[in-house]
PDB file of N, CA, C, O and CB in Angstrom:
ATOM      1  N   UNK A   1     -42.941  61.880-115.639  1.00  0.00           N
ATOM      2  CA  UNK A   1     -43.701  60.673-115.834  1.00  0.00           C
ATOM      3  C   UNK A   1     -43.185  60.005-117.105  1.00  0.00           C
ATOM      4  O   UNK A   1     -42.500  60.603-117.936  1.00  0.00           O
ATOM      5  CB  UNK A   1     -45.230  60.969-115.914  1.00  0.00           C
ATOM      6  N   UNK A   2     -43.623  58.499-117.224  1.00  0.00           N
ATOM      7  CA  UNK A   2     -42.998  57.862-118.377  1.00  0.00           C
ATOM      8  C   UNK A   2     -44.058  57.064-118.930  1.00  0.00           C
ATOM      9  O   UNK A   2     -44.726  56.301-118.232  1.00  0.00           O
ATOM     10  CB  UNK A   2     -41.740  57.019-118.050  1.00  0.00           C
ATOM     11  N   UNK A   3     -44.270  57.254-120.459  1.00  0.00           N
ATOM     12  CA  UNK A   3     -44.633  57.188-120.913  1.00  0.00           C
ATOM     13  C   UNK A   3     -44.275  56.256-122.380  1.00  0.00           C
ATOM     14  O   UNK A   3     -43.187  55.739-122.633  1.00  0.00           O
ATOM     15  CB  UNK A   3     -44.842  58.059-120.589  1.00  0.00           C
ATOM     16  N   UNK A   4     -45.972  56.198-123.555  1.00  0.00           N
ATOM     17  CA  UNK A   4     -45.399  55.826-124.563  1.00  0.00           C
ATOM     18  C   UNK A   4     -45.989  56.312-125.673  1.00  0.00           C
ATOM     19  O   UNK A   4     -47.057  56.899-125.501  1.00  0.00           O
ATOM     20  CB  UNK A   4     -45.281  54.637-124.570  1.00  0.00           C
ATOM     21  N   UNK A   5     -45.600  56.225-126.674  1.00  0.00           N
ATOM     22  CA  UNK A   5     -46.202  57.604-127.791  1.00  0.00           C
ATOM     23  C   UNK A   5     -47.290  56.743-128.844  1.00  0.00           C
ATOM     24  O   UNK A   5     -47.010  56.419-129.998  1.00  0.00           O
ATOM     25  CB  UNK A   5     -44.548  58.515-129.032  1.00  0.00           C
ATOM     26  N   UNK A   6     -48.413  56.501-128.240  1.00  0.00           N
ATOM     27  CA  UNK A   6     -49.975  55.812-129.128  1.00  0.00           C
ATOM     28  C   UNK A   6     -49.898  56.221-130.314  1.00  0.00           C
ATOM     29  O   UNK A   6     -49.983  55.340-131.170  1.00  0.00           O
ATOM     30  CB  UNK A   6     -51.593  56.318-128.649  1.00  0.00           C
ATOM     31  N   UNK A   7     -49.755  57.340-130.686  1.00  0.00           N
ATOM     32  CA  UNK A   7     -50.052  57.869-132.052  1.00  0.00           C
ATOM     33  C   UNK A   7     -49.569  58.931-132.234  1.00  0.00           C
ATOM     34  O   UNK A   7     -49.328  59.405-131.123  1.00  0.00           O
ATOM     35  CB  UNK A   7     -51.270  58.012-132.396  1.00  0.00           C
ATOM     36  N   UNK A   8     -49.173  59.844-133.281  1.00  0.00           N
ATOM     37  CA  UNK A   8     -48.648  60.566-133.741  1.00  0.00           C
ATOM     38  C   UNK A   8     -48.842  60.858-135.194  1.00  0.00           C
ATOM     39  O   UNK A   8     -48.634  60.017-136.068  1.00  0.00           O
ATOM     40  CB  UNK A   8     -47.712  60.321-133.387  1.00  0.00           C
ATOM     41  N   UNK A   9     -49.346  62.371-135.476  1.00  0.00           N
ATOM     42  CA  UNK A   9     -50.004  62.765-137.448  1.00  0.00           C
ATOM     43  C   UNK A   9     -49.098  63.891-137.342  1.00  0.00           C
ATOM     44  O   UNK A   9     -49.254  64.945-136.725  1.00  0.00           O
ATOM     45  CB  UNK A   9     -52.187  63.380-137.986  1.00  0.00           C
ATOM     46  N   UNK A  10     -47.777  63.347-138.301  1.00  0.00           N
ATOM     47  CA  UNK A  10     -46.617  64.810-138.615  1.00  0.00           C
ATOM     48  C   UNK A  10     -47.841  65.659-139.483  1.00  0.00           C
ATOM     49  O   UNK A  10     -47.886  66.859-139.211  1.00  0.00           O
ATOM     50  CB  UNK A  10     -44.712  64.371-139.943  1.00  0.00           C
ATOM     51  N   UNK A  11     -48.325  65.418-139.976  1.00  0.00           N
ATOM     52  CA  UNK A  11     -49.348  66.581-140.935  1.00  0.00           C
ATOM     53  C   UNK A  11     -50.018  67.324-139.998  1.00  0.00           C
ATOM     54  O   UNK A  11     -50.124  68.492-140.374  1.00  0.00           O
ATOM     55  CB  UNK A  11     -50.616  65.907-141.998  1.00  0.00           C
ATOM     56  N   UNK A  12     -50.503  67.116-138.949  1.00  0.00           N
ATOM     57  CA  UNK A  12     -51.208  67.897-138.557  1.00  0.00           C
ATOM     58  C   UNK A  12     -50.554  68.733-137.019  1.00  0.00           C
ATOM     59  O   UNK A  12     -50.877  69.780-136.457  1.00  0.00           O
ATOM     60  CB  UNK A  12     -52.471  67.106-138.524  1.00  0.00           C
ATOM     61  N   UNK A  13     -49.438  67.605-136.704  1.00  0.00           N
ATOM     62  CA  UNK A  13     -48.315  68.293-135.905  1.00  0.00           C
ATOM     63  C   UNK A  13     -48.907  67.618-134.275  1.00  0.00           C
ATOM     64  O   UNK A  13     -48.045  67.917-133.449  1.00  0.00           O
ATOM     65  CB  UNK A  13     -48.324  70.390-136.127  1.00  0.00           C
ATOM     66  N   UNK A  14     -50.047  66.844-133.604  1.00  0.00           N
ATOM     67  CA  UNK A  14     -50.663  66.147-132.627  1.00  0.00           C
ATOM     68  C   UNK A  14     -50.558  64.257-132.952  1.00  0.00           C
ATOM     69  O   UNK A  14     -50.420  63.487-133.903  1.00  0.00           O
ATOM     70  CB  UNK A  14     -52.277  66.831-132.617  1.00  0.00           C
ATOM     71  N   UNK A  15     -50.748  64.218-131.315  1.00  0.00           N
ATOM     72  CA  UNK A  15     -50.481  62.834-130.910  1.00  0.00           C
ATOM     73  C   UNK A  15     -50.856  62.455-129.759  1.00  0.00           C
ATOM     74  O   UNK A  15     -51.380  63.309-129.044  1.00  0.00           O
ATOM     75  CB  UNK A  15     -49.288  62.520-130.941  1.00  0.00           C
ATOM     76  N   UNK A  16     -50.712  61.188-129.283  1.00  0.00           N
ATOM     77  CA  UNK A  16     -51.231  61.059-127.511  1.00  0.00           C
ATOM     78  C   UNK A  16     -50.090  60.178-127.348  1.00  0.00           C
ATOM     79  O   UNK A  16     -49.617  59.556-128.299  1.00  0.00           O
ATOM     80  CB  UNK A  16     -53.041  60.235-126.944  1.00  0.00           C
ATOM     81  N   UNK A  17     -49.514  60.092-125.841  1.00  0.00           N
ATOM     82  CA  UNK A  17     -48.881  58.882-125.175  1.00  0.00           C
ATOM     83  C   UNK A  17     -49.775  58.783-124.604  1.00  0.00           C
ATOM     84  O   UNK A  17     -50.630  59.648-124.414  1.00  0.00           O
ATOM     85  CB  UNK A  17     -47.674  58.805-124.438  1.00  0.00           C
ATOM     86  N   UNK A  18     -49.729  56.820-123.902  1.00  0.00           N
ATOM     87  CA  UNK A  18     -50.288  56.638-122.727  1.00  0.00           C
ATOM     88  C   UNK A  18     -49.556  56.249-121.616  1.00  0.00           C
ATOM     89  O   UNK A  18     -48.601  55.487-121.760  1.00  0.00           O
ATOM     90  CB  UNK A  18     -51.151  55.883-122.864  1.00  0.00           C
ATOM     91  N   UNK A  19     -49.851  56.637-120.615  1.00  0.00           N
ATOM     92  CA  UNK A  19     -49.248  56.148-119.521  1.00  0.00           C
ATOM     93  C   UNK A  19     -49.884  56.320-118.422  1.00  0.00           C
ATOM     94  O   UNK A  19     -50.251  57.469-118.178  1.00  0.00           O
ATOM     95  CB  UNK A  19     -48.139  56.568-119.374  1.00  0.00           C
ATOM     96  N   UNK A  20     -50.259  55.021-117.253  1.00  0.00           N
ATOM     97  CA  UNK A  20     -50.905  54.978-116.471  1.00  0.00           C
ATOM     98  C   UNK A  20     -51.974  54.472-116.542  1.00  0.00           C
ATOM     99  O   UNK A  20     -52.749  54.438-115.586  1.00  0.00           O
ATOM    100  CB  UNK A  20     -50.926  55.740-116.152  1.00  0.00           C
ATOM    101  N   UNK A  21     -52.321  53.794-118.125  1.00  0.00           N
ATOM    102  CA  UNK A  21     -53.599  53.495-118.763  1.00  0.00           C
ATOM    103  C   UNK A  21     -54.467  54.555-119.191  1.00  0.00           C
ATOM    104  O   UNK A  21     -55.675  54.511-119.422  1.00  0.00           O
ATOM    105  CB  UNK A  21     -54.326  52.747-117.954  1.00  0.00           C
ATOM    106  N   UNK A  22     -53.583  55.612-119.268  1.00  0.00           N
ATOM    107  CA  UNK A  22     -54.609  57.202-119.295  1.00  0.00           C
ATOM    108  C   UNK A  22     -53.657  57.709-120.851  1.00  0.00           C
ATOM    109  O   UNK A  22     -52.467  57.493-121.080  1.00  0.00           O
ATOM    110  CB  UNK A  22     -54.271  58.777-117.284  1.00  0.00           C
ATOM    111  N   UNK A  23     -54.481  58.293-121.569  1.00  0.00           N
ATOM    112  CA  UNK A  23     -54.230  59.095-122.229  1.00  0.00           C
ATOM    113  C   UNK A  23     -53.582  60.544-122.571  1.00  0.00           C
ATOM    114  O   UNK A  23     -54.491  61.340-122.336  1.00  0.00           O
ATOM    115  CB  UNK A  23     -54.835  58.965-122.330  1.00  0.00           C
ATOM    116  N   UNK A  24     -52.421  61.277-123.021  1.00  0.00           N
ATOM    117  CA  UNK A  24     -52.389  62.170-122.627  1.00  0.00           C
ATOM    118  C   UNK A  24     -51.954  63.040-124.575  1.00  0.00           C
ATOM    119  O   UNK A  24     -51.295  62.473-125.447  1.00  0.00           O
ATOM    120  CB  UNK A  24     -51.392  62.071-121.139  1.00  0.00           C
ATOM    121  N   UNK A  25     -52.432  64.105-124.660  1.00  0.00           N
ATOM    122  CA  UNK A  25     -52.498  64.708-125.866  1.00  0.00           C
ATOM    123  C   UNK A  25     -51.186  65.220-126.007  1.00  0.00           C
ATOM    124  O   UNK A  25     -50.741  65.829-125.034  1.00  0.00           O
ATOM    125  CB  UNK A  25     -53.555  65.701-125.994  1.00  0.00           C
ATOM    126  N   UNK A  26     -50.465  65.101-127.023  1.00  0.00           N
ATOM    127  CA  UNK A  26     -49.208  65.430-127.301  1.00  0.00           C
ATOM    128  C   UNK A  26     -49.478  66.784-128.573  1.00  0.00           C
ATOM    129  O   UNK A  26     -50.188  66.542-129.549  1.00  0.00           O
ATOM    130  CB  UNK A  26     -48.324  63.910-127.815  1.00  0.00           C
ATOM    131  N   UNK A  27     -48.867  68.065-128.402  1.00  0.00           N
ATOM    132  CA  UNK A  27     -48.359  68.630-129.344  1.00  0.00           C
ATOM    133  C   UNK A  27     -47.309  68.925-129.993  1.00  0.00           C
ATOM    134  O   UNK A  27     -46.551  69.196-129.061  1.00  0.00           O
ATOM    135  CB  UNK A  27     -48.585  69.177-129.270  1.00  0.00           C
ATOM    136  N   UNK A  28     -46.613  69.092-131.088  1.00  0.00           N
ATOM    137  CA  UNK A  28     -45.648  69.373-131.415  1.00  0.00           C
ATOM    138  C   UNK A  28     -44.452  70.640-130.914  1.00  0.00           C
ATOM    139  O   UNK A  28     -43.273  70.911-131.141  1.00  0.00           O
ATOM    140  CB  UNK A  28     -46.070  69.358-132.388  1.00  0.00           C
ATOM    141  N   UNK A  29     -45.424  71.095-130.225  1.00  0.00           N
ATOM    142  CA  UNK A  29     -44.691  72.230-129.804  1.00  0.00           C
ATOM    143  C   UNK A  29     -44.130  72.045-128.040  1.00  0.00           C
ATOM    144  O   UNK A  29     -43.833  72.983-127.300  1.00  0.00           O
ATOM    145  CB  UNK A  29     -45.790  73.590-130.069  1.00  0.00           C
ATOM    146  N   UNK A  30     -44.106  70.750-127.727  1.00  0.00           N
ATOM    147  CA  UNK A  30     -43.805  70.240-126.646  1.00  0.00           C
ATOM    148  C   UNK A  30     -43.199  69.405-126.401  1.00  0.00           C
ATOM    149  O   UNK A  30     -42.975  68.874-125.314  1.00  0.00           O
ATOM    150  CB  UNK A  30     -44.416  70.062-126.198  1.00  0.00           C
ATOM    151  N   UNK A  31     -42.657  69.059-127.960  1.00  0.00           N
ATOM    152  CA  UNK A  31     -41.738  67.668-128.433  1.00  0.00           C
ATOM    153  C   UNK A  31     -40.233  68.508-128.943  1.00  0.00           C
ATOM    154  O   UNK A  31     -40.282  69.268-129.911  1.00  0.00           O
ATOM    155  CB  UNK A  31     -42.675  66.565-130.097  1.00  0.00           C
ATOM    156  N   UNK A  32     -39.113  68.311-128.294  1.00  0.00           N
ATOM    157  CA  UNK A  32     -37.875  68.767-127.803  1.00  0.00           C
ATOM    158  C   UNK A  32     -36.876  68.250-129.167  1.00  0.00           C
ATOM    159  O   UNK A  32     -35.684  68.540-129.068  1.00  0.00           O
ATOM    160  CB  UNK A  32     -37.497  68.035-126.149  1.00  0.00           C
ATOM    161  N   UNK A  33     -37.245  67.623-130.218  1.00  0.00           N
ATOM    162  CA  UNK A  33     -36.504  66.933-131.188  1.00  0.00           C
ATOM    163  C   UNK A  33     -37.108  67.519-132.669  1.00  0.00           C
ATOM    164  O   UNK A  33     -38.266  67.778-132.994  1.00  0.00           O
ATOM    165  CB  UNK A  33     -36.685  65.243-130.948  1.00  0.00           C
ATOM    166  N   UNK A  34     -35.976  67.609-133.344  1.00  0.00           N
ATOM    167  CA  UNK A  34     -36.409  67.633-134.718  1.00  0.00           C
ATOM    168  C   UNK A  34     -37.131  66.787-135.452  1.00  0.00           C
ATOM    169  O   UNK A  34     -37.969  67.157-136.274  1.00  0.00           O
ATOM    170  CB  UNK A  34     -35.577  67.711-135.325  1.00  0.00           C
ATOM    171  N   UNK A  35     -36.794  65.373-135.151  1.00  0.00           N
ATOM    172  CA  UNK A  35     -37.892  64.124-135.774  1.00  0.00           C
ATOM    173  C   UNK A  35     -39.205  64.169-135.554  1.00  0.00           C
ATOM    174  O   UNK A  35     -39.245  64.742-134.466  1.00  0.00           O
ATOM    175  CB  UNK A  35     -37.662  62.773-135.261  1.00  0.00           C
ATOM    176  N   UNK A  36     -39.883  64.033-135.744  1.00  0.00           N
ATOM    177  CA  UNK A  36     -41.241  63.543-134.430  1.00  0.00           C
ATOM    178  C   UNK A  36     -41.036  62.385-134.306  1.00  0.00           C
ATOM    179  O   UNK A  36     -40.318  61.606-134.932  1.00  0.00           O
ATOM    180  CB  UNK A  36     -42.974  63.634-134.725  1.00  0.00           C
ATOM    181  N   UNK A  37     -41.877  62.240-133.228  1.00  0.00           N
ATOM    182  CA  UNK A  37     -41.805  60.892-132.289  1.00  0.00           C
ATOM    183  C   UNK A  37     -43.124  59.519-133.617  1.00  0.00           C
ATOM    184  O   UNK A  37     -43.970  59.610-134.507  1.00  0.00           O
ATOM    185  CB  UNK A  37     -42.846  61.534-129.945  1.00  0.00           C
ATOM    186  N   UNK A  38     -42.358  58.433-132.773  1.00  0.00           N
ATOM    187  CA  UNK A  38     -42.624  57.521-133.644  1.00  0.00           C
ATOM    188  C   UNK A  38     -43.908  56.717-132.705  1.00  0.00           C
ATOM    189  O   UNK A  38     -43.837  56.889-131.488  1.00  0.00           O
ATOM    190  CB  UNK A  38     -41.174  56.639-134.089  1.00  0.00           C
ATOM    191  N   UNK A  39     -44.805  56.049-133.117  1.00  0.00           N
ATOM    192  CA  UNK A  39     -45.527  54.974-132.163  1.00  0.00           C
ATOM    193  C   UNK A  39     -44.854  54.243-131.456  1.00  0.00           C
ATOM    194  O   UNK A  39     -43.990  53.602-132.055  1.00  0.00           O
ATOM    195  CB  UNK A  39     -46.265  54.086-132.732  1.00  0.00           C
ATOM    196  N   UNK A  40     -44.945  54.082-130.234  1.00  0.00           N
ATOM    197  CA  UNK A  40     -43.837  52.794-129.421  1.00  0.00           C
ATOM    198  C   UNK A  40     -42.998  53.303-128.268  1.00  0.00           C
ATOM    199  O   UNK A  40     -42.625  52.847-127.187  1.00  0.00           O
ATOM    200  CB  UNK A  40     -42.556  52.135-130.542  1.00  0.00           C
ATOM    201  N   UNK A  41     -42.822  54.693-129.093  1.00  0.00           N
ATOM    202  CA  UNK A  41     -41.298  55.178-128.090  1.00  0.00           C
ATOM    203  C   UNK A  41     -41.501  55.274-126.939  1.00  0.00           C
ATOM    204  O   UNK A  41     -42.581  55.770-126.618  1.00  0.00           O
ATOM    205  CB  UNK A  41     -40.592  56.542-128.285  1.00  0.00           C
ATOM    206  N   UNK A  42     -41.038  55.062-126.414  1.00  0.00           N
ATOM    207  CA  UNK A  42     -40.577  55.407-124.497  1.00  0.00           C
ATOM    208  C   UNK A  42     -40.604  56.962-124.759  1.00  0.00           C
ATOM    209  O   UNK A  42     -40.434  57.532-125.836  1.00  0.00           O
ATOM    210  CB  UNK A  42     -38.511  54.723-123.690  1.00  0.00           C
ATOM    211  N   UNK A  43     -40.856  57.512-123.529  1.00  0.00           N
ATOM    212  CA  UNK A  43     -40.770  59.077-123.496  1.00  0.00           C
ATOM    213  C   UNK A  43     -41.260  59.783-122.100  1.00  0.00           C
ATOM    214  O   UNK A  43     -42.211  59.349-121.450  1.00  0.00           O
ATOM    215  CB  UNK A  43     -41.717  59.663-124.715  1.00  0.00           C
ATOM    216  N   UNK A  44     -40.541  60.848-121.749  1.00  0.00           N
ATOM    217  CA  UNK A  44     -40.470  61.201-120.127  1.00  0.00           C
ATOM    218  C   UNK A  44     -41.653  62.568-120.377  1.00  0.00           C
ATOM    219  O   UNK A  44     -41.525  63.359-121.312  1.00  0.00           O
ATOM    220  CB  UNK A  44     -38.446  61.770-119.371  1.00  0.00           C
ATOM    221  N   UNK A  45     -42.289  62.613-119.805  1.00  0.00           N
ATOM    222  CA  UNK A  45     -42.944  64.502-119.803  1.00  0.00           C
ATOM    223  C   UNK A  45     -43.962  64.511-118.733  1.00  0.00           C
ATOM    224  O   UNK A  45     -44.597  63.542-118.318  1.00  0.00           O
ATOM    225  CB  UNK A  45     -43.945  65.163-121.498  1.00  0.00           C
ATOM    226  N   UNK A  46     -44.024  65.639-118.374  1.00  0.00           N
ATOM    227  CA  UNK A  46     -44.632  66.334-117.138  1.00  0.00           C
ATOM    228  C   UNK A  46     -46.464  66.719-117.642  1.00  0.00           C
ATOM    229  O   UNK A  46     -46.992  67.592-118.332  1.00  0.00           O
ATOM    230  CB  UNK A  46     -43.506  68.019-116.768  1.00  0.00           C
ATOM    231  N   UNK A  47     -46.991  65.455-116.807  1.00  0.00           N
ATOM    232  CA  UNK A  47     -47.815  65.256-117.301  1.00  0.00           C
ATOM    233  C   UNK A  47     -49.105  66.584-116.398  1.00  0.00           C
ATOM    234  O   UNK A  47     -48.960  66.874-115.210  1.00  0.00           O
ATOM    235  CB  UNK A  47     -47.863  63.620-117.282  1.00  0.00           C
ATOM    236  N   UNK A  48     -49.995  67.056-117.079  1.00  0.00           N
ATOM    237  CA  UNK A  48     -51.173  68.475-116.791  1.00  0.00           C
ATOM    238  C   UNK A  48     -52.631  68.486-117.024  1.00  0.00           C
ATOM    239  O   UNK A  48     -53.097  68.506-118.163  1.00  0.00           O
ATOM    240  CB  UNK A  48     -50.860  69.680-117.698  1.00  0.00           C
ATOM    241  N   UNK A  49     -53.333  68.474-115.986  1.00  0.00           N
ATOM    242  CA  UNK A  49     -54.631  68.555-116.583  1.00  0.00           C
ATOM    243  C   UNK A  49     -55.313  70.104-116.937  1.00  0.00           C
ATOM    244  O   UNK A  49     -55.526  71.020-116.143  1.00  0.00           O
ATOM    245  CB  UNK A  49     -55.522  67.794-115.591  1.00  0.00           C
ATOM    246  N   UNK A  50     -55.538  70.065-118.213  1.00  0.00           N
ATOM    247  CA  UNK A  50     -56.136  71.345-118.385  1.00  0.00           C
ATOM    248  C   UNK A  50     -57.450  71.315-118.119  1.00  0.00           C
ATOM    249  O   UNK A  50     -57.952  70.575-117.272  1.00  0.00           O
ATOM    250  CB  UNK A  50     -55.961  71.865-119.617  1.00  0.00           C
ATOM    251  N   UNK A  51     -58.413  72.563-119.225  1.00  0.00           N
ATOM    252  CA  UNK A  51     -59.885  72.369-119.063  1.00  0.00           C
ATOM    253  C   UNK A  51     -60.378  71.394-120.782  1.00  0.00           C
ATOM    254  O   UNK A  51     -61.467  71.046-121.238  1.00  0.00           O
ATOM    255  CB  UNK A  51     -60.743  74.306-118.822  1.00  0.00           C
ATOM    256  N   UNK A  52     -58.869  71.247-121.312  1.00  0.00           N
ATOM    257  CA  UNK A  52     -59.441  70.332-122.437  1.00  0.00           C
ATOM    258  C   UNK A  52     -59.255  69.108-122.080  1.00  0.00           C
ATOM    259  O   UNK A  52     -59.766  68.311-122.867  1.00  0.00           O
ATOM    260  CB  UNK A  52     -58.874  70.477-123.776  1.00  0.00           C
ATOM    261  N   UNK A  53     -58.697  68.623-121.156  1.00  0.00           N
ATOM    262  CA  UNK A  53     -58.347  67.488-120.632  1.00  0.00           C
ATOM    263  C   UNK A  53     -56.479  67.163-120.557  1.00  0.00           C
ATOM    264  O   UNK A  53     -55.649  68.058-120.718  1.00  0.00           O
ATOM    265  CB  UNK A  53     -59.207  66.464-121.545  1.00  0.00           C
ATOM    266  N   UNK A  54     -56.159  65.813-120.302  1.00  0.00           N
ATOM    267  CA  UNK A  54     -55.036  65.231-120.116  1.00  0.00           C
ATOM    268  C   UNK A  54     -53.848  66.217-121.255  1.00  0.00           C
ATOM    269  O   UNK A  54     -54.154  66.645-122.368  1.00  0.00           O
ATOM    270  CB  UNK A  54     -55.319  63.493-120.443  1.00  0.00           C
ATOM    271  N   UNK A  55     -52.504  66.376-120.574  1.00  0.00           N
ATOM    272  CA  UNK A  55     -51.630  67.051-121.749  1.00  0.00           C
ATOM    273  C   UNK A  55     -50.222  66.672-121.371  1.00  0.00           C
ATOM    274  O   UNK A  55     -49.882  66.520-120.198  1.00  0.00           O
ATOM    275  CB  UNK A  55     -51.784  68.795-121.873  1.00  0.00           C
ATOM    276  N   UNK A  56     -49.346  66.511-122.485  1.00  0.00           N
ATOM    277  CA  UNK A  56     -48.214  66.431-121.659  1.00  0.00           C
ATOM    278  C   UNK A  56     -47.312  67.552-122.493  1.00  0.00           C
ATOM    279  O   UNK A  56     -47.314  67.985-123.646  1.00  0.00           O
ATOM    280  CB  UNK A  56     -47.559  64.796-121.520  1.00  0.00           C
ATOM    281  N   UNK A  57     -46.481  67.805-121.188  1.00  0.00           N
ATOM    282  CA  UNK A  57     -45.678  68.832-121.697  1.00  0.00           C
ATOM    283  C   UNK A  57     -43.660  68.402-121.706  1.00  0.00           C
ATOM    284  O   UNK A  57     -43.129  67.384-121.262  1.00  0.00           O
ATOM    285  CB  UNK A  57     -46.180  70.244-120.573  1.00  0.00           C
ATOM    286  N   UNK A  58     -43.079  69.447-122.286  1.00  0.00           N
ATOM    287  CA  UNK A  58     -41.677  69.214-122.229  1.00  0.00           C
ATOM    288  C   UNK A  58     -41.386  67.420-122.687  1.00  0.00           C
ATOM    289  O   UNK A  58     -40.667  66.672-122.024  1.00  0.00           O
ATOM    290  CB  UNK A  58     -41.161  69.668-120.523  1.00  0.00           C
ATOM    291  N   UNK A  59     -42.032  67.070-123.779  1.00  0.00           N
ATOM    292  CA  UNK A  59     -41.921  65.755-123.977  1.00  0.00           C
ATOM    293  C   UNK A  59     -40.234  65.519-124.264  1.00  0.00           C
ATOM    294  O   UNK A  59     -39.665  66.536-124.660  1.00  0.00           O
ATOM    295  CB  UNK A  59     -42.963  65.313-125.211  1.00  0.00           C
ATOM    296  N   UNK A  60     -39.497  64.468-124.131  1.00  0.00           N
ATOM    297  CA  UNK A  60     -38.160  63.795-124.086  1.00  0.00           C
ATOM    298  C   UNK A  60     -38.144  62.774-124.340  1.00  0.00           C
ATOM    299  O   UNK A  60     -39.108  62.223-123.810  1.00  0.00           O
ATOM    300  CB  UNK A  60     -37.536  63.766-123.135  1.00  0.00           C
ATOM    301  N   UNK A  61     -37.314  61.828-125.134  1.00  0.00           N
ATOM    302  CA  UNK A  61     -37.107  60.503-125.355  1.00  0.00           C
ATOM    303  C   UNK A  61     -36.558  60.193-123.432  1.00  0.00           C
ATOM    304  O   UNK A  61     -36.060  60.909-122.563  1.00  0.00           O
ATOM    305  CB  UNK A  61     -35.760  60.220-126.906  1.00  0.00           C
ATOM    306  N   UNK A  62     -37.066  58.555-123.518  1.00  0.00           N
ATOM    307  CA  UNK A  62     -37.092  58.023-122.724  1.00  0.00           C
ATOM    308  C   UNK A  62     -35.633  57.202-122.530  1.00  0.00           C
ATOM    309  O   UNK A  62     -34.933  56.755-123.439  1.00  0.00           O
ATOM    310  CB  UNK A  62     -38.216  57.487-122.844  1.00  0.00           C
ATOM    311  N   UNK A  63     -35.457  57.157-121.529  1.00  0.00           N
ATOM    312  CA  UNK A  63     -34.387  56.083-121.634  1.00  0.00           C
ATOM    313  C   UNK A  63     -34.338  54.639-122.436  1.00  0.00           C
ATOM    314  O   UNK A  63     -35.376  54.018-122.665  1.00  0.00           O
ATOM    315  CB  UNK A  63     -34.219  55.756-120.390  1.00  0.00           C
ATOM    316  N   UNK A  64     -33.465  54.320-122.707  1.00  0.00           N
ATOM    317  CA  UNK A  64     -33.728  53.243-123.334  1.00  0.00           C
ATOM    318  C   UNK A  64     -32.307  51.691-123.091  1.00  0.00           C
ATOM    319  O   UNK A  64     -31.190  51.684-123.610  1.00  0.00           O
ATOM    320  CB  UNK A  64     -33.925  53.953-124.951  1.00  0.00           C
ATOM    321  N   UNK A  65     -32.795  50.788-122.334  1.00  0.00           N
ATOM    322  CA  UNK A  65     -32.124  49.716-121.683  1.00  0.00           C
ATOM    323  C   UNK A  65     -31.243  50.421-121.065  1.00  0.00           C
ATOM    324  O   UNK A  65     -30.049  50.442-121.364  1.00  0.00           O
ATOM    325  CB  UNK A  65     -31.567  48.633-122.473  1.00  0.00           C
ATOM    326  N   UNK A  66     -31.839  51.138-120.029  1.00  0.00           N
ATOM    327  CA  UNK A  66     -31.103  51.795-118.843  1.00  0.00           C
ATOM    328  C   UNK A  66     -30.022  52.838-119.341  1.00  0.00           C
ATOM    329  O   UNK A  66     -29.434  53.452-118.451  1.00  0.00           O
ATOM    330  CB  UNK A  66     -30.357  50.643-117.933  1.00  0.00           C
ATOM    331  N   UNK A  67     -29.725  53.083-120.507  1.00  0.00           N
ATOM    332  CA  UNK A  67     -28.672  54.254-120.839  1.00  0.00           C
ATOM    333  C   UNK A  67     -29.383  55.479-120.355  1.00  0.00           C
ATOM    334  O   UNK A  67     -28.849  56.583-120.458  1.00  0.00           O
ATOM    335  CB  UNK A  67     -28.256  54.416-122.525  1.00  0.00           C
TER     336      UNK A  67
END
């Protein structure tokens, strides 16, 4: 699924994309890059419903102008 990254706190290591108009909770430990992700970005991940709600996993930068 594709997505975009709402928010993101390097201090505390959590974030959400949205995509679909839905929310989905991002952890750091599911983000594939040394940077963390910035507000804005495009980003691909396999989106899961747990029993805490919406999650995404194996997060990836997104393509970007078709590259």
């Amino acid at each position: 699924m594709t997505g975009e990254v709402k928010s993101y706190n390097t201090r505390s290591g959590y974030g959400f994309i949205t995509a679909d108009g839905q929310d989905y909770f991002l952890c750091r430990t599911e983000w594939e890059y040394r940077l963390p992700p910035i507000p804005g970005l495009k980003v691909e991940f396999v989106p899961k419903t747990t029993n805490k709600g919406l999650r995404a996993y194996g997060v990836r930068k997104g393509e970007v102008n078709g590259e």
